[in-house]
Coordinates of C-alpha atoms and ligand atoms in Angstrom, one line a residue:
M1 CA -31.5 45.0 45.0
I2 CA -34.9 44.8 42.9
K3 CA -37.0 42.3 44.0
P4 CA -40.2 40.8 43.6
P5 CA -43.0 41.8 42.4
M6 CA -40.7 42.4 39.0
R7 CA -42.1 39.9 37.1
P8 CA -39.8 38.1 34.0
F9 CA -39.7 40.2 31.0
Q10 CA -42.1 38.7 28.5
L11 CA -40.8 39.7 25.4
E12 CA -37.4 38.9 25.9
R13 CA -38.2 35.4 27.1
Y14 CA -40.3 35.0 24.3
F15 CA -37.2 35.7 22.1
A16 CA -34.9 33.6 24.2
K17 CA -37.5 31.0 23.3
Y18 CA -37.5 31.5 19.4
E19 CA -35.5 34.1 18.2
F20 CA -32.2 31.4 17.5
K21 CA -34.2 28.7 16.2
V22 CA -36.7 29.8 14.2
R23 CA -36.0 30.5 10.8
H24 CA -38.2 33.8 9.6
L25 CA -38.3 36.5 12.5
L26 CA -40.9 38.7 11.7
S27 CA -41.0 41.2 14.3
P28 CA -37.7 42.2 16.2
S29 CA -37.0 46.3 16.2
D30 CA -33.6 46.6 15.7
C31 CA -32.2 47.2 12.0
E32 CA -30.6 44.9 10.1
A33 CA -26.9 44.5 12.1
L34 CA -23.6 46.0 10.6
S35 CA -21.1 43.7 10.1
L36 CA -17.4 44.3 12.0
A37 CA -16.1 44.7 8.5
E38 CA -18.7 47.3 7.5
L39 CA -17.9 49.2 10.4
L40 CA -14.1 49.5 10.3
D41 CA -14.7 50.1 6.8
L42 CA -15.9 53.7 8.1
A43 CA -12.8 54.4 10.5
D44 CA -11.3 57.2 10.3
E45 CA -7.3 57.7 11.1
I46 CA -7.8 58.0 14.6
T47 CA -10.5 55.1 14.5
R48 CA -8.0 52.8 13.0
Q49 CA -5.6 53.7 15.5
L50 CA -7.3 53.4 18.7
W51 CA -8.9 49.8 16.9
D52 CA -5.5 48.3 16.1
N53 CA -3.9 49.3 19.2
L54 CA -6.2 48.6 21.5
R55 CA -5.8 46.7 25.1
L56 CA -8.7 45.3 26.2
A57 CA -8.5 46.4 29.4
Y58 CA -11.0 47.6 31.9
T59 CA -12.5 50.9 30.5
E60 CA -13.5 54.3 32.5
S61 CA -16.3 53.6 34.1
A62 CA -18.5 56.7 32.8
G63 CA -17.5 55.4 28.9
H64 CA -14.7 56.4 27.0
P65 CA -14.1 60.1 27.3
L66 CA -13.9 60.3 23.4
L67 CA -17.1 58.3 22.9
R68 CA -18.7 60.5 25.7
Q69 CA -17.2 63.8 23.1
E70 CA -19.1 62.4 20.2
I71 CA -21.9 61.3 22.0
S72 CA -22.2 64.5 23.7
Q73 CA -22.4 66.7 19.8
F74 CA -25.8 64.8 19.3
Y75 CA -27.1 67.0 22.4
N76 CA -27.5 71.0 22.8
Q77 CA -27.3 71.6 26.4
I78 CA -25.2 68.2 27.1
T79 CA -21.3 67.9 27.9
A80 CA -19.4 64.8 28.4
E81 CA -19.7 65.2 32.1
Q82 CA -23.2 64.8 32.1
I83 CA -22.8 61.6 30.2
L84 CA -22.8 58.0 31.3
V85 CA -22.2 54.9 28.9
A86 CA -24.2 51.7 29.7
A87 CA -26.0 48.7 28.2
P88 CA -29.8 50.4 26.7
E89 CA -31.6 47.9 29.0
E90 CA -29.0 48.4 31.5
A91 CA -29.5 51.3 31.5
I92 CA -33.2 51.9 32.3
L93 CA -32.2 49.6 35.6
L94 CA -29.6 52.3 36.2
A95 CA -31.6 55.3 35.8
M96 CA -34.6 53.6 37.9
Q97 CA -32.8 53.4 40.9
A98 CA -31.8 56.2 41.1
I99 CA -34.5 58.2 40.6
L100 CA -37.3 55.9 42.4
H101 CA -38.2 55.3 45.9
P102 CA -40.7 52.6 47.2
G103 CA -43.9 54.6 47.8
D104 CA -42.9 57.5 44.6
H105 CA -45.8 56.8 41.8
V106 CA -44.7 56.2 38.5
I107 CA -46.6 57.9 35.3
S108 CA -45.2 55.1 32.5
I109 CA -46.7 55.4 28.5
F110 CA -48.5 51.6 27.6
P111 CA -47.7 49.6 26.2
A112 CA -44.3 49.9 26.2
Y113 CA -40.6 47.8 26.6
Q114 CA -41.7 46.0 30.1
S115 CA -38.9 47.5 31.6
L116 CA -39.4 51.1 31.0
Y117 CA -42.6 50.2 34.2
E118 CA -41.5 47.1 35.6
I119 CA -38.4 48.1 37.6
S120 CA -40.5 50.6 39.4
R121 CA -42.9 48.0 40.3
G122 CA -40.3 46.1 41.8
L123 CA -38.6 48.9 43.5
G124 CA -42.2 49.2 45.3
C125 CA -43.8 52.3 44.0
D126 CA -47.2 52.5 42.5
L127 CA -47.9 52.5 38.2
T128 CA -50.2 54.2 36.3
F129 CA -50.5 53.9 32.7
W130 CA -51.1 56.3 29.7
Q131 CA -52.2 54.2 27.3
V132 CA -51.6 55.0 23.7
Q133 CA -54.8 54.7 22.1
E134 CA -56.3 53.2 18.7
T135 CA -57.8 55.6 16.9
Q136 CA -59.2 56.0 13.8
S137 CA -57.4 58.4 12.2
G138 CA -53.9 56.2 14.1
W139 CA -52.0 56.0 17.6
K140 CA -52.9 58.8 20.3
L141 CA -51.7 59.8 23.3
D142 CA -54.6 62.3 25.1
L143 CA -52.8 64.7 27.0
N144 CA -55.4 66.0 29.2
E145 CA -55.6 62.9 30.4
L146 CA -52.3 63.2 32.1
E147 CA -53.1 65.9 34.6
K148 CA -55.9 63.2 35.3
L149 CA -52.9 61.1 36.7
Y150 CA -51.1 62.7 38.1
R151 CA -50.9 62.4 42.3
P152 CA -48.5 64.7 44.8
Q153 CA -46.7 61.4 44.8
T154 CA -45.7 61.5 41.3
R155 CA -42.0 61.8 40.8
L156 CA -41.6 60.1 37.5
L157 CA -43.4 60.3 33.4
V158 CA -41.6 57.7 31.1
V159 CA -42.2 57.7 27.8
N160 CA -40.6 56.7 24.9
F161 CA -41.1 58.2 21.2
P162 CA -40.6 56.9 18.7
H163 CA -42.7 54.5 20.2
N164 CA -41.9 50.5 20.4
P165 CA -44.6 48.9 19.6
T166 CA -46.9 51.5 17.8
G167 CA -44.8 53.3 15.7
Y168 CA -46.9 56.3 17.6
H169 CA -44.8 59.9 17.1
P170 CA -45.9 63.2 18.8
T171 CA -46.0 65.8 16.8
Q172 CA -43.4 68.9 18.3
E173 CA -45.6 70.7 20.0
E174 CA -47.4 67.7 21.5
F175 CA -44.1 66.4 23.6
L176 CA -43.6 70.2 24.6
T177 CA -47.1 69.9 26.1
I178 CA -45.9 66.7 28.2
I179 CA -42.6 68.8 29.3
E180 CA -44.5 71.2 30.4
F181 CA -46.3 69.0 32.7
A182 CA -43.7 68.1 33.8
R183 CA -41.9 71.2 34.2
H184 CA -45.4 72.4 36.2
H185 CA -45.4 69.2 38.7
H186 CA -41.4 69.2 38.5
L187 CA -41.2 65.4 37.7
Y188 CA -38.3 63.1 36.4
L189 CA -38.9 62.6 32.7
F190 CA -37.0 60.0 31.7
S191 CA -36.9 59.4 27.4
D192 CA -36.3 56.7 25.9
E193 CA -35.2 57.4 22.5
M194 CA -33.5 54.7 21.1
Y195 CA -35.4 54.9 18.2
R196 CA -34.7 58.8 17.4
L197 CA -33.4 59.7 13.9
L198 CA -35.5 56.8 12.2
E199 CA -38.6 59.1 11.6
Y200 CA -39.4 59.6 8.4
P201 CA -38.4 61.8 7.0
P202 CA -35.5 62.5 9.2
N203 CA -36.3 66.3 10.2
Q204 CA -39.4 65.0 12.2
A205 CA -37.2 64.2 14.8
L206 CA -38.0 65.2 18.2
P207 CA -35.3 67.8 20.1
P208 CA -33.8 65.1 23.0
A209 CA -35.9 65.9 25.9
V210 CA -32.7 66.6 27.5
D211 CA -32.6 70.2 26.0
L212 CA -35.5 71.3 26.4
Y213 CA -36.3 70.0 30.0
P214 CA -33.2 70.1 33.0
L215 CA -35.1 66.8 35.4
A216 CA -35.1 64.5 31.6
I217 CA -33.4 61.7 31.4
S218 CA -32.7 60.7 28.1
L219 CA -31.7 57.3 26.9
S220 CA -30.2 56.6 23.7
G221 CA -28.1 53.8 22.3
L222 CA -26.8 51.9 18.7
S223 CA -28.7 49.2 19.0
K224 CA -32.0 50.2 17.0
S225 CA -31.6 53.3 14.7
F226 CA -27.3 52.1 14.4
A227 CA -27.8 48.9 13.8
L228 CA -25.3 47.9 15.8
P229 CA -27.2 46.2 18.9
G230 CA -24.5 43.8 19.5
L231 CA -21.9 46.1 21.2
R232 CA -24.7 46.4 23.7
I233 CA -23.8 50.8 23.9
G234 CA -26.4 53.0 25.1
W235 CA -26.4 56.3 27.0
L236 CA -27.9 58.0 30.0
V237 CA -28.0 61.7 29.5
S238 CA -29.0 64.3 31.7
Q239 CA -28.8 68.0 32.9
S240 CA -28.8 67.1 36.2
T241 CA -25.1 65.8 36.9
D242 CA -26.6 64.6 40.4
V243 CA -28.9 62.3 38.9
I244 CA -26.2 60.9 36.3
E245 CA -23.6 60.4 39.0
K246 CA -26.2 58.4 40.9
C247 CA -26.0 55.7 37.7
A248 CA -22.1 55.7 37.6
I249 CA -22.4 54.6 41.7
L250 CA -24.9 51.9 40.9
K251 CA -22.8 50.4 37.9
D252 CA -20.4 49.6 39.5
Y253 CA -22.6 47.0 41.1
T254 CA -23.7 45.7 37.3
T255 CA -20.8 46.2 34.6
I256 CA -18.6 48.2 36.1
C257 CA -17.1 49.6 32.4
S258 CA -18.8 48.8 29.2
S259 CA -16.2 46.9 26.8
A260 CA -13.1 48.1 25.4
P261 CA -13.7 47.2 21.7
S262 CA -17.3 47.9 22.0
E263 CA -16.5 51.5 22.6
I264 CA -14.1 52.0 19.9
L265 CA -16.7 50.7 17.4
A266 CA -19.4 52.8 18.8
M267 CA -17.2 55.1 18.4
I268 CA -16.8 54.6 14.7
A269 CA -20.3 54.5 14.3
L270 CA -21.0 57.6 15.7
R271 CA -18.4 60.3 13.4
N272 CA -20.3 58.0 10.9
H273 CA -23.8 58.9 11.7
S274 CA -25.5 60.0 8.5
A275 CA -24.1 57.1 6.3
I276 CA -25.6 54.6 8.8
L277 CA -28.8 56.6 9.3
R278 CA -29.4 57.0 5.8
R279 CA -29.1 53.2 5.3
N280 CA -31.5 51.7 8.0
Q281 CA -34.4 54.6 7.2
K282 CA -33.6 53.0 3.4
I283 CA -33.9 49.8 4.3
I284 CA -36.8 50.5 6.7
L285 CA -38.7 52.6 3.6
E286 CA -38.5 49.8 1.3
N287 CA -39.7 47.7 4.1
L288 CA -43.0 50.2 4.8
A289 CA -44.1 49.8 0.9
I290 CA -44.7 45.8 1.4
A291 CA -46.0 46.1 4.1
K292 CA -48.6 48.5 3.0
D293 CA -49.1 46.8 -0.2
F294 CA -49.6 43.5 1.8
F295 CA -52.1 45.0 4.5
N296 CA -54.1 45.6 1.3
R297 CA -54.5 43.1 0.0
H298 CA -55.4 41.3 3.4
S299 CA -57.8 43.9 4.3
Q300 CA -60.5 41.0 5.1
I301 CA -57.9 39.4 8.0
L302 CA -55.9 41.9 9.1
Y303 CA -55.9 45.5 10.1
W304 CA -52.5 47.8 10.6
I305 CA -51.5 51.7 11.3
A306 CA -48.1 52.6 9.5
P307 CA -45.6 53.8 11.5
Q308 CA -44.8 57.1 12.4
A309 CA -41.6 56.7 13.1
G310 CA -38.8 54.6 14.1
S311 CA -38.4 50.8 13.1
V312 CA -42.0 49.1 14.3
A313 CA -45.7 48.5 14.3
L314 CA -48.3 47.0 15.3
A315 CA -51.0 44.6 13.1
R316 CA -53.7 43.4 14.5
W317 CA -56.1 40.7 13.2
V318 CA -59.5 41.2 12.3
G319 CA -61.7 38.5 13.4
N320 CA -62.7 35.6 15.4
L321 CA -59.3 33.8 15.6
N322 CA -58.1 31.1 18.1
F323 CA -54.9 33.2 19.5
S324 CA -53.9 31.0 22.0
T325 CA -53.0 28.7 19.2
I326 CA -52.2 30.8 15.8
Y327 CA -48.4 32.0 16.7
Q328 CA -47.5 28.4 18.0
Q329 CA -49.2 27.5 14.0
I330 CA -47.0 29.5 12.5
L331 CA -43.9 28.8 14.2
E332 CA -44.6 25.2 13.1
E333 CA -45.7 25.7 10.0
K334 CA -43.7 28.4 8.5
G335 CA -40.4 28.6 11.1
L336 CA -42.0 31.8 11.4
M337 CA -42.0 34.4 15.1
L338 CA -44.1 36.7 15.0
L339 CA -44.4 38.6 18.8
P340 CA -47.9 37.8 20.2
G341 CA -49.5 41.4 22.0
S342 CA -49.4 39.2 25.1
V343 CA -46.1 39.7 25.7
F344 CA -46.6 43.6 25.8
E345 CA -49.7 42.8 27.8
I346 CA -51.9 43.8 25.3
E347 CA -54.3 41.2 23.7
D348 CA -52.9 38.5 21.6
S349 CA -55.2 39.4 18.3
Y350 CA -51.9 42.0 18.1
F351 CA -48.7 41.3 17.3
R352 CA -45.8 43.7 16.0
L353 CA -43.4 43.6 12.8
G354 CA -39.9 44.9 12.8
L355 CA -39.6 46.8 10.2
G356 CA -35.6 47.4 9.5
R357 CA -34.2 44.1 8.7
L358 CA -33.6 43.1 4.8
S359 CA -35.1 39.7 5.6
F360 CA -38.4 41.2 6.3
P361 CA -40.0 40.9 2.8
L362 CA -39.1 37.3 2.9
A363 CA -40.4 37.0 6.2
L364 CA -44.1 38.7 5.0
E365 CA -44.1 36.0 2.5
K366 CA -43.8 33.6 4.4
L367 CA -47.1 34.8 6.8
E368 CA -48.7 35.2 3.4
E369 CA -48.3 31.2 2.4
W370 CA -49.8 30.8 5.5
I371 CA -52.8 32.8 5.5
K372 CA -53.1 31.3 1.7
T373 CA -53.2 27.6 3.2
K374 CA -56.0 28.8 5.4
N375 CA -59.7 28.8 4.4
L376 CA -60.9 32.8 4.3
L377 CA -63.9 30.9 7.3
D378 CA -61.1 30.2 9.3
F379 CA -60.9 33.8 9.4
S380 CA -64.6 35.2 10.2
S381 CA -66.3 36.3 13.1
Ligands
LIG401 C1 -37.6 50.7 23.6 C2 -36.8 50.6 24.3 N1 -35.8 50.8 25.0 C3 -34.8 49.9 25.5 C4 -34.4 48.7 25.2 C5 -33.2 48.0 25.1 O1 -31.8 48.0 23.8 P1 -31.1 46.9 24.5 O2 -32.2 45.6 23.9 O3 -30.0 47.3 23.0 O4 -30.7 46.7 25.8 C6 -35.9 47.9 23.4 C7 -35.2 47.0 23.5 O5 -36.0 46.6 22.4 C8 -36.3 49.3 23.3 O6 -37.4 48.6 22.3

């Protein structure tokens, strides 16, 4: 199916190497995972019965009908037939394969979760990046640039809001301009909404792209905003039943169907979405306040743009450090993993912060300890 030049997924390789070996993580993108017991405590009579009587059989390939019904309530224009349940990362693969042909041109937000653009490259498409830019007033996307990036062969625009890794979030007006651009050129719009519903305040949430545009495909799932990455449950949604159908046909070559226990647990989570989202927003807001203090204290050597939404942000070392060794040093000396910019194909002066975990304050303390062991001159340019 996918042939080279699809390169290794750098972020996932980095996590594979360190995530379960180090003592402290400062960069994970998910929210503090719920325990099975915590989630089951939220079950109502119907979902508890589904759980207690569950047979570990194959499940419906498109996803449990009751789960798809729960999912459909998050959208205005979508019925259960326009939803395909799949692991989020799997869903990206399915959608790109369903939509794209060799020689198509794809415009993708950049930096980005690598598979959002790498798969199209692997499929033989031409790729142009639409860069999120660092400005005095925060992260920005230049909407005027989109028209310049367009070519007659452009078939797909890929966006991700709230954005991983910057925490950038467009205004509703800007989002509508992006949709109008796609509509004007009759493009597919792949909208990665994995961090949606982690806006602060919550009423800043953008509408799902699929409610606004028939050729949009929205990706969502339980890994980030819902604190359940271990369930491996996500979903693709589109008003275009044709696209969903094509993805379903491809899913027979990946997982065929989703995990039976995960589907029931996903239903429990979605039926209790308000409580789970409130819990995660609270963790993020508390960590944000701690991070703001930290960056104020260390403004001589560190800079960040506070995220506008979501659970991640980018920070940057100021000064002329040796970036080829700094992350390794921090790992060895403090058992602390930071995700360097190079896994996102940006400079290593940047690193990602993950604000969704309860261990964030301790991980930040470890970074502070490490900084204090260094002479400030080490950081000077
Ligand atoms: C923007 C984005 N999309 C998709 C995914 C994939 O989610 P999962 O790891 O649950 O498959 C991630 C995971 O980090 C992500 O950050």
